Coordinates of C-alpha atoms in Angstrom, one line a residue:
X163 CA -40.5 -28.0 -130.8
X164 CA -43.3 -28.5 -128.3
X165 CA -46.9 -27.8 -129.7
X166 CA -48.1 -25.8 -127.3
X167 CA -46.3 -22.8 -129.0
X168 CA -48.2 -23.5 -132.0
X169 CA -50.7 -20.9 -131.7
X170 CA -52.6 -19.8 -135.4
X171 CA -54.1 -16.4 -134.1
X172 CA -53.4 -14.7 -137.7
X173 CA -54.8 -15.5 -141.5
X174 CA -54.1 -13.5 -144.2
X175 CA -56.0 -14.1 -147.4
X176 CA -53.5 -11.9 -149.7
X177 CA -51.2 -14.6 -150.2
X178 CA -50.0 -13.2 -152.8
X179 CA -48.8 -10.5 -151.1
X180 CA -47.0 -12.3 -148.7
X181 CA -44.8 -13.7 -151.1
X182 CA -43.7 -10.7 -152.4
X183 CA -43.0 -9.9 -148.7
X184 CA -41.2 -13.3 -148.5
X185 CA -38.6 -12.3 -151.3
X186 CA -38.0 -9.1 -150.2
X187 CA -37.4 -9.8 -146.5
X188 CA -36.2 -13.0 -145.8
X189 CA -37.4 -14.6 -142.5
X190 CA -34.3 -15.8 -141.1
X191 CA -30.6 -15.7 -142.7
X192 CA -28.5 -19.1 -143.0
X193 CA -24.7 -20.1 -142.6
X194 CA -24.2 -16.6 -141.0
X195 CA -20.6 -16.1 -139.9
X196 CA -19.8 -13.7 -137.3
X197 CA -16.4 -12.1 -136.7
X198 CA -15.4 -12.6 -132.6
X199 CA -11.5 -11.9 -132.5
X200 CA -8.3 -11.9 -134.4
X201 CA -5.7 -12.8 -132.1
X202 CA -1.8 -12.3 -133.9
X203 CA 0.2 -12.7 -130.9
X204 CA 2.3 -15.9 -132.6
X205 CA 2.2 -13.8 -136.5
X206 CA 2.7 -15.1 -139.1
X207 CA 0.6 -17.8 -137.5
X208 CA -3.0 -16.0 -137.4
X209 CA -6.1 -17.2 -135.6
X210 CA -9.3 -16.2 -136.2
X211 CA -12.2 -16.8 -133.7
X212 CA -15.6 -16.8 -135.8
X213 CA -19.2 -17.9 -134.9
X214 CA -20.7 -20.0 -137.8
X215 CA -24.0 -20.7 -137.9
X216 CA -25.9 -23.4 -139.8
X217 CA -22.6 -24.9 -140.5
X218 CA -22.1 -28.5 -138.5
X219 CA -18.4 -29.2 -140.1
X220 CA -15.5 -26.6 -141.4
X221 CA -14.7 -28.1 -144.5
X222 CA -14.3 -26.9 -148.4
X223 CA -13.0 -24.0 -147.1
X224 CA -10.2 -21.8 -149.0
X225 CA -8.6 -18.6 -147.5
X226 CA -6.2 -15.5 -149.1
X227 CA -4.9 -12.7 -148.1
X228 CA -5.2 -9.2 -150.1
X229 CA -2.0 -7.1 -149.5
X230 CA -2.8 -3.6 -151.7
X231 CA -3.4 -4.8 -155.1
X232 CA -2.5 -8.1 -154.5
X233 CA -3.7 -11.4 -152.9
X234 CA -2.1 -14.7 -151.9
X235 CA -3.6 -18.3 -151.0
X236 CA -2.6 -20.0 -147.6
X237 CA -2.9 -24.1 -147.6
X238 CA -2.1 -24.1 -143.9
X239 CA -5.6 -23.9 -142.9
X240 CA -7.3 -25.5 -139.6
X241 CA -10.6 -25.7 -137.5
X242 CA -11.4 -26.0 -134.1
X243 CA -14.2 -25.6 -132.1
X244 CA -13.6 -23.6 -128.8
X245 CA -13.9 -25.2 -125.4
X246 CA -17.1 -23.3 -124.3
X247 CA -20.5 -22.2 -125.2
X248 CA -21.1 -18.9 -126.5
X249 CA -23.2 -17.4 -124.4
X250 CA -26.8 -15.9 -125.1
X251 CA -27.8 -12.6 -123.2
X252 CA -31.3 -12.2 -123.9
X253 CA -33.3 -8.9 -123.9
X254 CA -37.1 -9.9 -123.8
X255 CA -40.0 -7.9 -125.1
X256 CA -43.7 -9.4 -124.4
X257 CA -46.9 -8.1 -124.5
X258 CA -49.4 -8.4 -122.3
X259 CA -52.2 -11.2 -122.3
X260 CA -56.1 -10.9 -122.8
X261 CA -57.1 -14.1 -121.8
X262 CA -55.8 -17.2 -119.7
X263 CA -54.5 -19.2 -122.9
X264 CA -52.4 -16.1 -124.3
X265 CA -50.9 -15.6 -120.9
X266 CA -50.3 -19.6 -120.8
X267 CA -48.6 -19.2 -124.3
X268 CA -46.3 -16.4 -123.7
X269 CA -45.0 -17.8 -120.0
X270 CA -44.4 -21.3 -122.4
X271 CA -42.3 -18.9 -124.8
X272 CA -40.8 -16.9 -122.3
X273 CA -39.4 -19.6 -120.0
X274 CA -37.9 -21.8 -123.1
X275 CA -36.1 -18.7 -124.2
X276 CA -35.1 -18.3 -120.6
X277 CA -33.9 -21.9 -120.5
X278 CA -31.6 -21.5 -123.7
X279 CA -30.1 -18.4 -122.2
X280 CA -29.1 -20.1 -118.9
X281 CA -27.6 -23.1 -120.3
X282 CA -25.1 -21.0 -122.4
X283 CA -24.3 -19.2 -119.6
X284 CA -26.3 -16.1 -120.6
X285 CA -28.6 -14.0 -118.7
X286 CA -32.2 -12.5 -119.3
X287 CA -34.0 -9.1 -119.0
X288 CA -37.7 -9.8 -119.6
X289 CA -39.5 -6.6 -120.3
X290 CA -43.7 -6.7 -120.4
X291 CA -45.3 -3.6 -123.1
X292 CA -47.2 -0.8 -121.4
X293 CA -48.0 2.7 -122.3
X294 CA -48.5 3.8 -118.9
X295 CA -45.8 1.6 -117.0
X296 CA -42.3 0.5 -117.2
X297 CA -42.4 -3.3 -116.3
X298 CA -38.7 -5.1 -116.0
X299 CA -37.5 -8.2 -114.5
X300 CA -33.6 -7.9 -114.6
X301 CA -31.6 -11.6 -114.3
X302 CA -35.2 -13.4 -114.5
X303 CA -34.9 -17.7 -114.3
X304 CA -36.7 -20.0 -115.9
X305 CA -38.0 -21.7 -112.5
X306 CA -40.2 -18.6 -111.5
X307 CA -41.5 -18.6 -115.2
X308 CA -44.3 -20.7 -114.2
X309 CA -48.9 -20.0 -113.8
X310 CA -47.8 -18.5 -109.9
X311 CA -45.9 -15.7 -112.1
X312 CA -47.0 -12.2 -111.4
X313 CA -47.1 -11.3 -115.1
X314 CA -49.1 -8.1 -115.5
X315 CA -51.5 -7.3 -117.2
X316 CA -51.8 -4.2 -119.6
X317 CA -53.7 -3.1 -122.5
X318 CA -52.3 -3.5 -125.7
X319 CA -49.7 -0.7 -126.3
X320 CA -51.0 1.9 -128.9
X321 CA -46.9 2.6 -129.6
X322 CA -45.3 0.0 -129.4
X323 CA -41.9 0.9 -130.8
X324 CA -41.9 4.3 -128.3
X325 CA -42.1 0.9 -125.5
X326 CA -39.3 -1.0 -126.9
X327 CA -37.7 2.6 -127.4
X328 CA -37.9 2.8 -123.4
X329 CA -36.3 -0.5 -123.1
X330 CA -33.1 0.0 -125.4
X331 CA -32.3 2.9 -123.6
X332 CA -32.4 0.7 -120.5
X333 CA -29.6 -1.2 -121.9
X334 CA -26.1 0.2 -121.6
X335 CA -23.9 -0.2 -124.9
X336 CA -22.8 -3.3 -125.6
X337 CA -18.8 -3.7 -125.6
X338 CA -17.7 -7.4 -125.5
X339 CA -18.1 -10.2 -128.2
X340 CA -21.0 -12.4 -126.6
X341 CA -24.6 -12.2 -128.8
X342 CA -26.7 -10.0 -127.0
X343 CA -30.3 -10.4 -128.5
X344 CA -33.1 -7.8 -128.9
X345 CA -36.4 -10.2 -129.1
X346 CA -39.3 -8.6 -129.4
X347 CA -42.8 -9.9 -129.7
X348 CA -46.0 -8.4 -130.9
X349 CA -49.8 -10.1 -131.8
X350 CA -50.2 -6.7 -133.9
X351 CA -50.0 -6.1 -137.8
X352 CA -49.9 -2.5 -137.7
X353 CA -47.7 -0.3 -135.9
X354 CA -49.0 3.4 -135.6
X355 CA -45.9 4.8 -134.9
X356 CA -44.1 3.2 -137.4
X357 CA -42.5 6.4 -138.5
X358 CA -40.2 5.9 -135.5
X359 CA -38.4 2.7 -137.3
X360 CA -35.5 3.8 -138.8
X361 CA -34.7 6.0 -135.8
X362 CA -35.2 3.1 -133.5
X363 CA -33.3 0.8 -135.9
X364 CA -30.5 3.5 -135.6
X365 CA -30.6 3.0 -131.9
X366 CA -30.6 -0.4 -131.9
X367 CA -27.1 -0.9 -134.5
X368 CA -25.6 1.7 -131.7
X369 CA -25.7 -0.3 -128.8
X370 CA -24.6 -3.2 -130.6
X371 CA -27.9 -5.1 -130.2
X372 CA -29.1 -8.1 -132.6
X373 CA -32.6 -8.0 -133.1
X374 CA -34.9 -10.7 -133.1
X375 CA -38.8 -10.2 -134.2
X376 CA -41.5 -12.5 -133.2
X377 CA -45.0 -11.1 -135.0
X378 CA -47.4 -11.1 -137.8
X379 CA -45.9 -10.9 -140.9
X380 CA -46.2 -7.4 -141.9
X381 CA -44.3 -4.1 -143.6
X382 CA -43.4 -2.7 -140.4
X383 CA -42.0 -5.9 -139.0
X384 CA -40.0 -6.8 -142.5
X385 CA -38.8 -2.9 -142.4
X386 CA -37.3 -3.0 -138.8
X387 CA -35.7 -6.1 -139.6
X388 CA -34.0 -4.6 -142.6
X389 CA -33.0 -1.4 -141.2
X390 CA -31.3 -3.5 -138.0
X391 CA -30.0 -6.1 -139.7
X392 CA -32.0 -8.4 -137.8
X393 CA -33.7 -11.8 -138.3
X394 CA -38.1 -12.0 -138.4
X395 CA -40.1 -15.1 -137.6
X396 CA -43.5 -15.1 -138.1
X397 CA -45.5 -15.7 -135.0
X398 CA -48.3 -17.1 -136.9
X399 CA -46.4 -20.5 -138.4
X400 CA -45.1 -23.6 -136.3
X401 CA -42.1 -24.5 -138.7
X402 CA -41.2 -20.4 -137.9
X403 CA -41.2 -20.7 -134.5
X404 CA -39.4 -23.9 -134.5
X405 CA -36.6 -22.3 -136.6
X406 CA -36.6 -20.1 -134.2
X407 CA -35.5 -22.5 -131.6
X408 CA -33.1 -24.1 -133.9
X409 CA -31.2 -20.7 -135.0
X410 CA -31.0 -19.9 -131.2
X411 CA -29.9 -23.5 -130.3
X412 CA -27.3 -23.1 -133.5
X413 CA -25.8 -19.5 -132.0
X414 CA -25.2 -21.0 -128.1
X415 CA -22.6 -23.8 -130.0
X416 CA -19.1 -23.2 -129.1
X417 CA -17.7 -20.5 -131.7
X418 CA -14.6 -22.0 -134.4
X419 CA -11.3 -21.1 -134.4
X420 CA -9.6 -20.7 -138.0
X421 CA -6.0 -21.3 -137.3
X422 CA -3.9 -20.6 -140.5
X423 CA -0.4 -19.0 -141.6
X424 CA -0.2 -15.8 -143.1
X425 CA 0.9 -15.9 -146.7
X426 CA 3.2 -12.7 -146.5
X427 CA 5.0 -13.1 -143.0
X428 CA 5.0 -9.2 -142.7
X429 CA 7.3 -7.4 -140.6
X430 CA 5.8 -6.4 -136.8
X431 CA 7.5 -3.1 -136.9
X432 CA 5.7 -1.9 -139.8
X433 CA 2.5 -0.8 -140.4
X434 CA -0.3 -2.8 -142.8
X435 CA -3.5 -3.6 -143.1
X436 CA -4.3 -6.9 -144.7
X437 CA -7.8 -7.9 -146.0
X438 CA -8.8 -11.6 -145.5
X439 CA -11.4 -13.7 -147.4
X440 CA -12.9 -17.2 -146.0
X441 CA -14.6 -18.7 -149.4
X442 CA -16.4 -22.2 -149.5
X443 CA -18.0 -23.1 -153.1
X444 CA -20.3 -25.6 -151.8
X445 CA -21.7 -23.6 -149.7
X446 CA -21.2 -20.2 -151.5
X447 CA -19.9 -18.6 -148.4
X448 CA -17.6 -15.5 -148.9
X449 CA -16.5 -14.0 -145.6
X450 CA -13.8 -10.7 -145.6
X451 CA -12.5 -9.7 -142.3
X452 CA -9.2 -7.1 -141.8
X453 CA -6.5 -7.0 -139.2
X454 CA -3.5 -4.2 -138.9
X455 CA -0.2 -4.7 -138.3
X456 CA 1.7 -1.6 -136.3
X457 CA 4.5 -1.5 -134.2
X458 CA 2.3 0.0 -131.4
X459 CA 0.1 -2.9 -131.7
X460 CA 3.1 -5.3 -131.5
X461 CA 4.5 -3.6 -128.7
X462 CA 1.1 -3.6 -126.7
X463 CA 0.7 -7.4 -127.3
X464 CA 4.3 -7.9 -126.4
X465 CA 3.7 -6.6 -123.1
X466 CA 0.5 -8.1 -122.4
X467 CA 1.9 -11.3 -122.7
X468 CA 1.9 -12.7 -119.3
X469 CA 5.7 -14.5 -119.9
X470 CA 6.3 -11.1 -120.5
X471 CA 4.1 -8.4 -118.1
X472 CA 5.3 -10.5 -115.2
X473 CA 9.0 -10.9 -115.2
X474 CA 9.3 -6.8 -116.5
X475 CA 6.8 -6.1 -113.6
X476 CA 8.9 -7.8 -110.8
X477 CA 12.3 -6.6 -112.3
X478 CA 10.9 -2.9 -112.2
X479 CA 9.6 -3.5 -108.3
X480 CA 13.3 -5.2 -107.4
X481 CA 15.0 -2.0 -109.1
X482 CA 12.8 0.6 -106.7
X483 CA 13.3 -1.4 -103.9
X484 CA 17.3 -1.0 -104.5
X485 CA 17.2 2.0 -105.0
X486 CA 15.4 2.5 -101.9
X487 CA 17.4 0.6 -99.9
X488 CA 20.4 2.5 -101.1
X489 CA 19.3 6.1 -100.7
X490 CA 17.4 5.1 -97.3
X491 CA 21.1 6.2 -95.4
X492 CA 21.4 9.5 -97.2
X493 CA 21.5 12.5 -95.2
X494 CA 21.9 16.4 -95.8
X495 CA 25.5 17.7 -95.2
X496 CA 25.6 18.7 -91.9
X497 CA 27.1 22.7 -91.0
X498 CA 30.6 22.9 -90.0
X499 CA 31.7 23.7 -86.1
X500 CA 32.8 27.1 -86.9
X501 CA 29.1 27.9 -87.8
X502 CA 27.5 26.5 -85.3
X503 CA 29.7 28.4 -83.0
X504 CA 28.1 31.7 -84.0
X505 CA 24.3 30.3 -84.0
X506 CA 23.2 30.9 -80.6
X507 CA 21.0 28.7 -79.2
X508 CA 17.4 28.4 -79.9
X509 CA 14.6 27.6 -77.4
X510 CA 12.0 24.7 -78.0
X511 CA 9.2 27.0 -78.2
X512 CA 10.9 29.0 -81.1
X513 CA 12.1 26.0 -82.8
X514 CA 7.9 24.9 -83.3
X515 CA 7.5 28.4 -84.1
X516 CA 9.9 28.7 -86.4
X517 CA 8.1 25.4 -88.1
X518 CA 5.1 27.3 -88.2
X519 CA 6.7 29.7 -90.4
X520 CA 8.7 27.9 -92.4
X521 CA 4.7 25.8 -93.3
X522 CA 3.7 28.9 -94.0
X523 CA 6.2 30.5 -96.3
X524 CA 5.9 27.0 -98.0
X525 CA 2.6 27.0 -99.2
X526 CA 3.0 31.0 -99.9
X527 CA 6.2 31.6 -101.5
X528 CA 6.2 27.9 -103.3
X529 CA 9.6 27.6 -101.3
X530 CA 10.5 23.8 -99.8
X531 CA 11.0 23.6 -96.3
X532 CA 14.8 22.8 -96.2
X533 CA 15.7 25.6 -98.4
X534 CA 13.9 27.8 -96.3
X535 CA 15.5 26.3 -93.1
X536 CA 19.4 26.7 -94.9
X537 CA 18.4 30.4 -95.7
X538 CA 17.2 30.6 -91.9
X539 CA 20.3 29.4 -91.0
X540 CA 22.1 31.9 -92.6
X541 CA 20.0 34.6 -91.5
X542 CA 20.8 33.3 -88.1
X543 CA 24.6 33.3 -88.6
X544 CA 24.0 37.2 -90.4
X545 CA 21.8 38.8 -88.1
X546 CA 24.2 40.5 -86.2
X547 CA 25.8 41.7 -88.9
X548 CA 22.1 43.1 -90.6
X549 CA 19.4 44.4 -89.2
X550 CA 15.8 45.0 -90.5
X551 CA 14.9 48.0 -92.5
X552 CA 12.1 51.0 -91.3
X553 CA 12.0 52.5 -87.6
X554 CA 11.9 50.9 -84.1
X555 CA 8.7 51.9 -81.9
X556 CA 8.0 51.7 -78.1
X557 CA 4.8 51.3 -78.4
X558 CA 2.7 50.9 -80.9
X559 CA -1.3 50.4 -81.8
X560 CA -3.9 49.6 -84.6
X561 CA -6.9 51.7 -85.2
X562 CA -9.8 49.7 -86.4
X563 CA -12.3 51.5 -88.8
X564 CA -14.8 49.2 -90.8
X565 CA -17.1 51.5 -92.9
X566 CA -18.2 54.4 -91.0
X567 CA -17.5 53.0 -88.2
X568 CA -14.8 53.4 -85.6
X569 CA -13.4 51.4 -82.9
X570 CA -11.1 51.7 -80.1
X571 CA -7.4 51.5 -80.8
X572 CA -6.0 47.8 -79.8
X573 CA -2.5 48.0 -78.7
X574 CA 0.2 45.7 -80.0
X575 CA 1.4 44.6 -77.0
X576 CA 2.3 41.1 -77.7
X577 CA 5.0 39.6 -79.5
X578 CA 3.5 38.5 -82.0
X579 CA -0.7 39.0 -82.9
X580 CA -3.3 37.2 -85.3
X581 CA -6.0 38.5 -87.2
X582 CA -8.6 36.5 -88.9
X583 CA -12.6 35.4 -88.6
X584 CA -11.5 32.9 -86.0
X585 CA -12.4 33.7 -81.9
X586 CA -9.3 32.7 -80.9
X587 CA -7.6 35.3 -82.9
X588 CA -6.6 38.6 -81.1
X589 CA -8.2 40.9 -83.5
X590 CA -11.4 39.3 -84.7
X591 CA -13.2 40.4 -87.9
X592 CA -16.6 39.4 -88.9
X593 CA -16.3 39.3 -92.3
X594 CA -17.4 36.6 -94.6
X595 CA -15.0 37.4 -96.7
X596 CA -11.8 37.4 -94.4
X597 CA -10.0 34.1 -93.6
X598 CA -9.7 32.2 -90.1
X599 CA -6.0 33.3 -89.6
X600 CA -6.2 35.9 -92.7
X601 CA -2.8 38.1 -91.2
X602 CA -0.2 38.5 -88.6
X603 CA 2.0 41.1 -86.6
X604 CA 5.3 40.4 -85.4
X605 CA 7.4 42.7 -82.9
X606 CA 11.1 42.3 -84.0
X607 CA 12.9 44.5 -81.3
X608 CA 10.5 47.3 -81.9
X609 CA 9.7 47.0 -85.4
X610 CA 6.3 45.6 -86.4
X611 CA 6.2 43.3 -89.2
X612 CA 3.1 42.3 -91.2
X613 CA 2.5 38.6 -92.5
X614 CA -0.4 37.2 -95.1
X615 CA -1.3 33.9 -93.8
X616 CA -1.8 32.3 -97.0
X617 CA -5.1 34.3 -96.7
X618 CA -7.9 33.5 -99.9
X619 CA -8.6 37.4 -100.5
X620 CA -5.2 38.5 -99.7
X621 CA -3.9 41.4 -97.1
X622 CA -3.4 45.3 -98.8
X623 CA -0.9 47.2 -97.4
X624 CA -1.5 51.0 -98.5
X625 CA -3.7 50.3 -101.6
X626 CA -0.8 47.0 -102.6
X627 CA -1.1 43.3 -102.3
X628 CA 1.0 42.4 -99.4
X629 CA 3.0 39.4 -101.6
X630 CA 5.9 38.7 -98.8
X631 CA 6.0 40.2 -95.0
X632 CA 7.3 43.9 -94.9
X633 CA 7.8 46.1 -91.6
X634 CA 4.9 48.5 -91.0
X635 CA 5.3 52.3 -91.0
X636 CA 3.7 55.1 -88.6
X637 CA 0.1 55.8 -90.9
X638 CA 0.3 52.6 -92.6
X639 CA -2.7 51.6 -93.6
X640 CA -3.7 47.8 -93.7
X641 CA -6.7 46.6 -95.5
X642 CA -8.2 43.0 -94.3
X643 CA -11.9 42.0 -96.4
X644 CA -14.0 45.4 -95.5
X645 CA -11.9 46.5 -92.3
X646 CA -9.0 49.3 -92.0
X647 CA -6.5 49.0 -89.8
X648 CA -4.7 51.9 -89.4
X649 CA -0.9 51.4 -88.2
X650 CA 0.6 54.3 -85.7
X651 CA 4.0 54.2 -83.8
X652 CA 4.9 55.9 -81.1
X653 CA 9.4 56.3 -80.5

């Protein structure tokens, strides 16, 4: 590693201290192996996607298989590096600079670490600490990391974990298998709100975050470490910072797959969960990861197969399209001649109007439209058999009383008559309450009948909910929002 990140701000004469601080908390942990993916879709053959690091070859390996109370060895056992890097997502914590050789140093720091992350693939959020301001560079690159970089500059942050708080919550949960780092860097020993770590720890294993810290070596540091599971480097030694490097170098390497064969060769269609165990004795190694067996699972990664999602997929389009081409000459038995001798003939104007209706009763009375059309036909080829219930008027007329207030009488003198909060309507009520076409009366031969129009607050008819069209009644009284309307026949 370059020298120009060598930087010896920090001496600490309790060395013995340190020591103790050294066993407790280890700076950085070795021949780590991290679980990426099981993938069973050729069981018993299993293969196990891992990223290993500090370990150049996959040998003096053993693996078993703990079924229950009991465990088996496999023999069948092979490595394989994957075909790509493993990408390195960075999320960059720096604090501000004092002088011209601190900001120097940091923009040196920051643009390596931005140049690892790019040639993995990865990206980088760099995020400067300030009480007061909130400063973040989303996708930053390496080539603007350079002395023309408008890095700003802050006093030191008095909380520094309440900043890196503000910067976590920036970050949405972390779903997929790719290392997404936390690095933070401090030049301070003490942390005043340091009573915040384990919370912000907390936060941290939630959104699935690794954390990196770059600082003095101090309690706080060594206990946010611990409580995240994360790896410390002290800021104040080269060979630190230069492991650094190397670890990050070691965790863009392409990830290993452990191909093997399961020892037990379950059945797909029942359900088990098998504990594995990767073991090395050179290397004192002992990895466990799990996988399940269920027949939902091995129904799910049957159909995801694409030799399988495709075909299934196209014979399920071909089947609707037959069926559509077979159905598309279907039509609705047609009436016999004798009954259309006895339906008389219908004018354009009521046929629409009878469509109207028919939209109307739909949405109303939850009826379809054909059934409603066969029952019209059959009123048709009835109606001079029946006739409507109630009394026939020759003139008739609606007495319109809204509160106290009294208004002319309008006279029904059309064959049919609307009522809502519309203009167009030929009774119009201002009432917030009272729909644009809220109600309708029809003259039948003399006999008034009244219709809700699918209205929101509904139409009364003498103190009732009006719940299908009846025929009105000398001294009905019809109740619309606020407004009476007062019904009165004359024979």
């Amino acid at each position: 590693m370059e020298n120009n990140l060598w930087k010896p701000r920090f001496y600490f004469p309790n060395w013995i201290f340190l020591f103790v601080l050294l066993i407790w908390f280890p700076i950085f942990a070795e021949n780590q192996i991290t679980l990426r993916s099981i993938d069973l879709q050729s069981y018993p053959e299993v293969k196990v996607r891992v990223h290993a690091s500090g370990i150049n070859e996959a040998n003096d390996f053993t693996i078993s298989e703990q079924l229950l109370d009991t465990a088996r060895l496999t023999d069948n056992l092979y490595w394989n590096r994957h075909p790509e890097k493993n990408p390195l997502n960075l999320y960059l914590s720096l604090p501000s600079y004092t002088n011209a050789e601190d900001r120097r140093w940091l923009l040196t720091l920051a643009n390596q670490l931005v140049k690892i992350s790019e040639q993995s693939g990865g990206q980088t959020k760099l995020h400067i600490q300030s009480d007061n301001s909130f400063h973040v560079f989303d996708r930053i690159r390496s080539q603007v990391l350079d002395v023309s970089f408008p890095y700003p500059k802050e006093q030191t942050p008095q909380f520094p974990i309440r900043n890196w708080e503000r910067l976590v919550e920036s970050i949405p949960k972390i779903n997929s298998t790719e290392d997404h780092i936390l690095f933070l860097v401090s030049f301070s020993k003490e942390w005043p709100d340091r009573f915040e770590i384990p919370e912000f720890a907390k936060r941290i294993r939630e959104k699935n975050l690794k954390l990196i810290v770059l600082s003095p070596n101090s309690l706080e540091a060594n206990k946010l470490v611990s409580y995240a599971k994360g790896n410390f480097y002290s800021i104040a030694k080269q060979e630190s910072i230069e492991s650094l490097f190397h670890d990050l170098q070691d965790t863009t390497k392409p990830d290993w797959i452990l191909t093997y064969v399961s020892p037990w060769r379950l059945s797909l269609w029942k359900e088990n969960v098998v504990l594995g165990t990767l073991s090395s004795v050179n290397t004192g190694i002992n990895f466990e990861f799990q996988y399940q067996i269920s027949p939902f699972q091995t129904i799910y990664r049957t159909l995801s197969d694409p030799l399988v999602f495709f075909p299934v997929s196209l014979f399920l389009i071909l089947l609707c399209l037959a069926a559509l081409y077979y159905l598309r000459g279907y039509e609705r038995p047609q009436t016999s001649q004798v009954a259309i001798q006895h339906i008389e003939p219908v004018s354009l104007v009521e046929t629409f109007e009878r469509k109207d209706e028919l939209a109307v009763y739909d949405r109303m009375y939850g009826e379809t439209l054909e059934k409603a059309a066969k029952d019209r036909e059959i009123a048709l080829l009835t109606k001079e058999k029946e006739s409507l219930p109630g009394t026939s008027y020759t003139y008739a007329v609606l007495q319109v009383r809204e509160g106290n207030q009294l208004y002319e009488p309008v006279p029904l003198q059309w064959n049919e008559m609307t009522i809502g909060n519309y203009e167009s309507n030929h009774i119009v009520l201002h009432d917030p309450s009272v729909s644009g076409l809220h109600a309708k009366i029809k003259n039948r031969k003399g006999k008034y009948i009244l219709f809700d129009c699918v209205s929101e607050a509904g139409v009364y008819l003498n103190g009732r909910k009006l719940l299908r069209p009846k025929v009105l009644h000398h001294l009905d009284e019809i109740q619309i929002g606020k407004t009476i309307l007062t019904f009165r026949g004359r024979y």
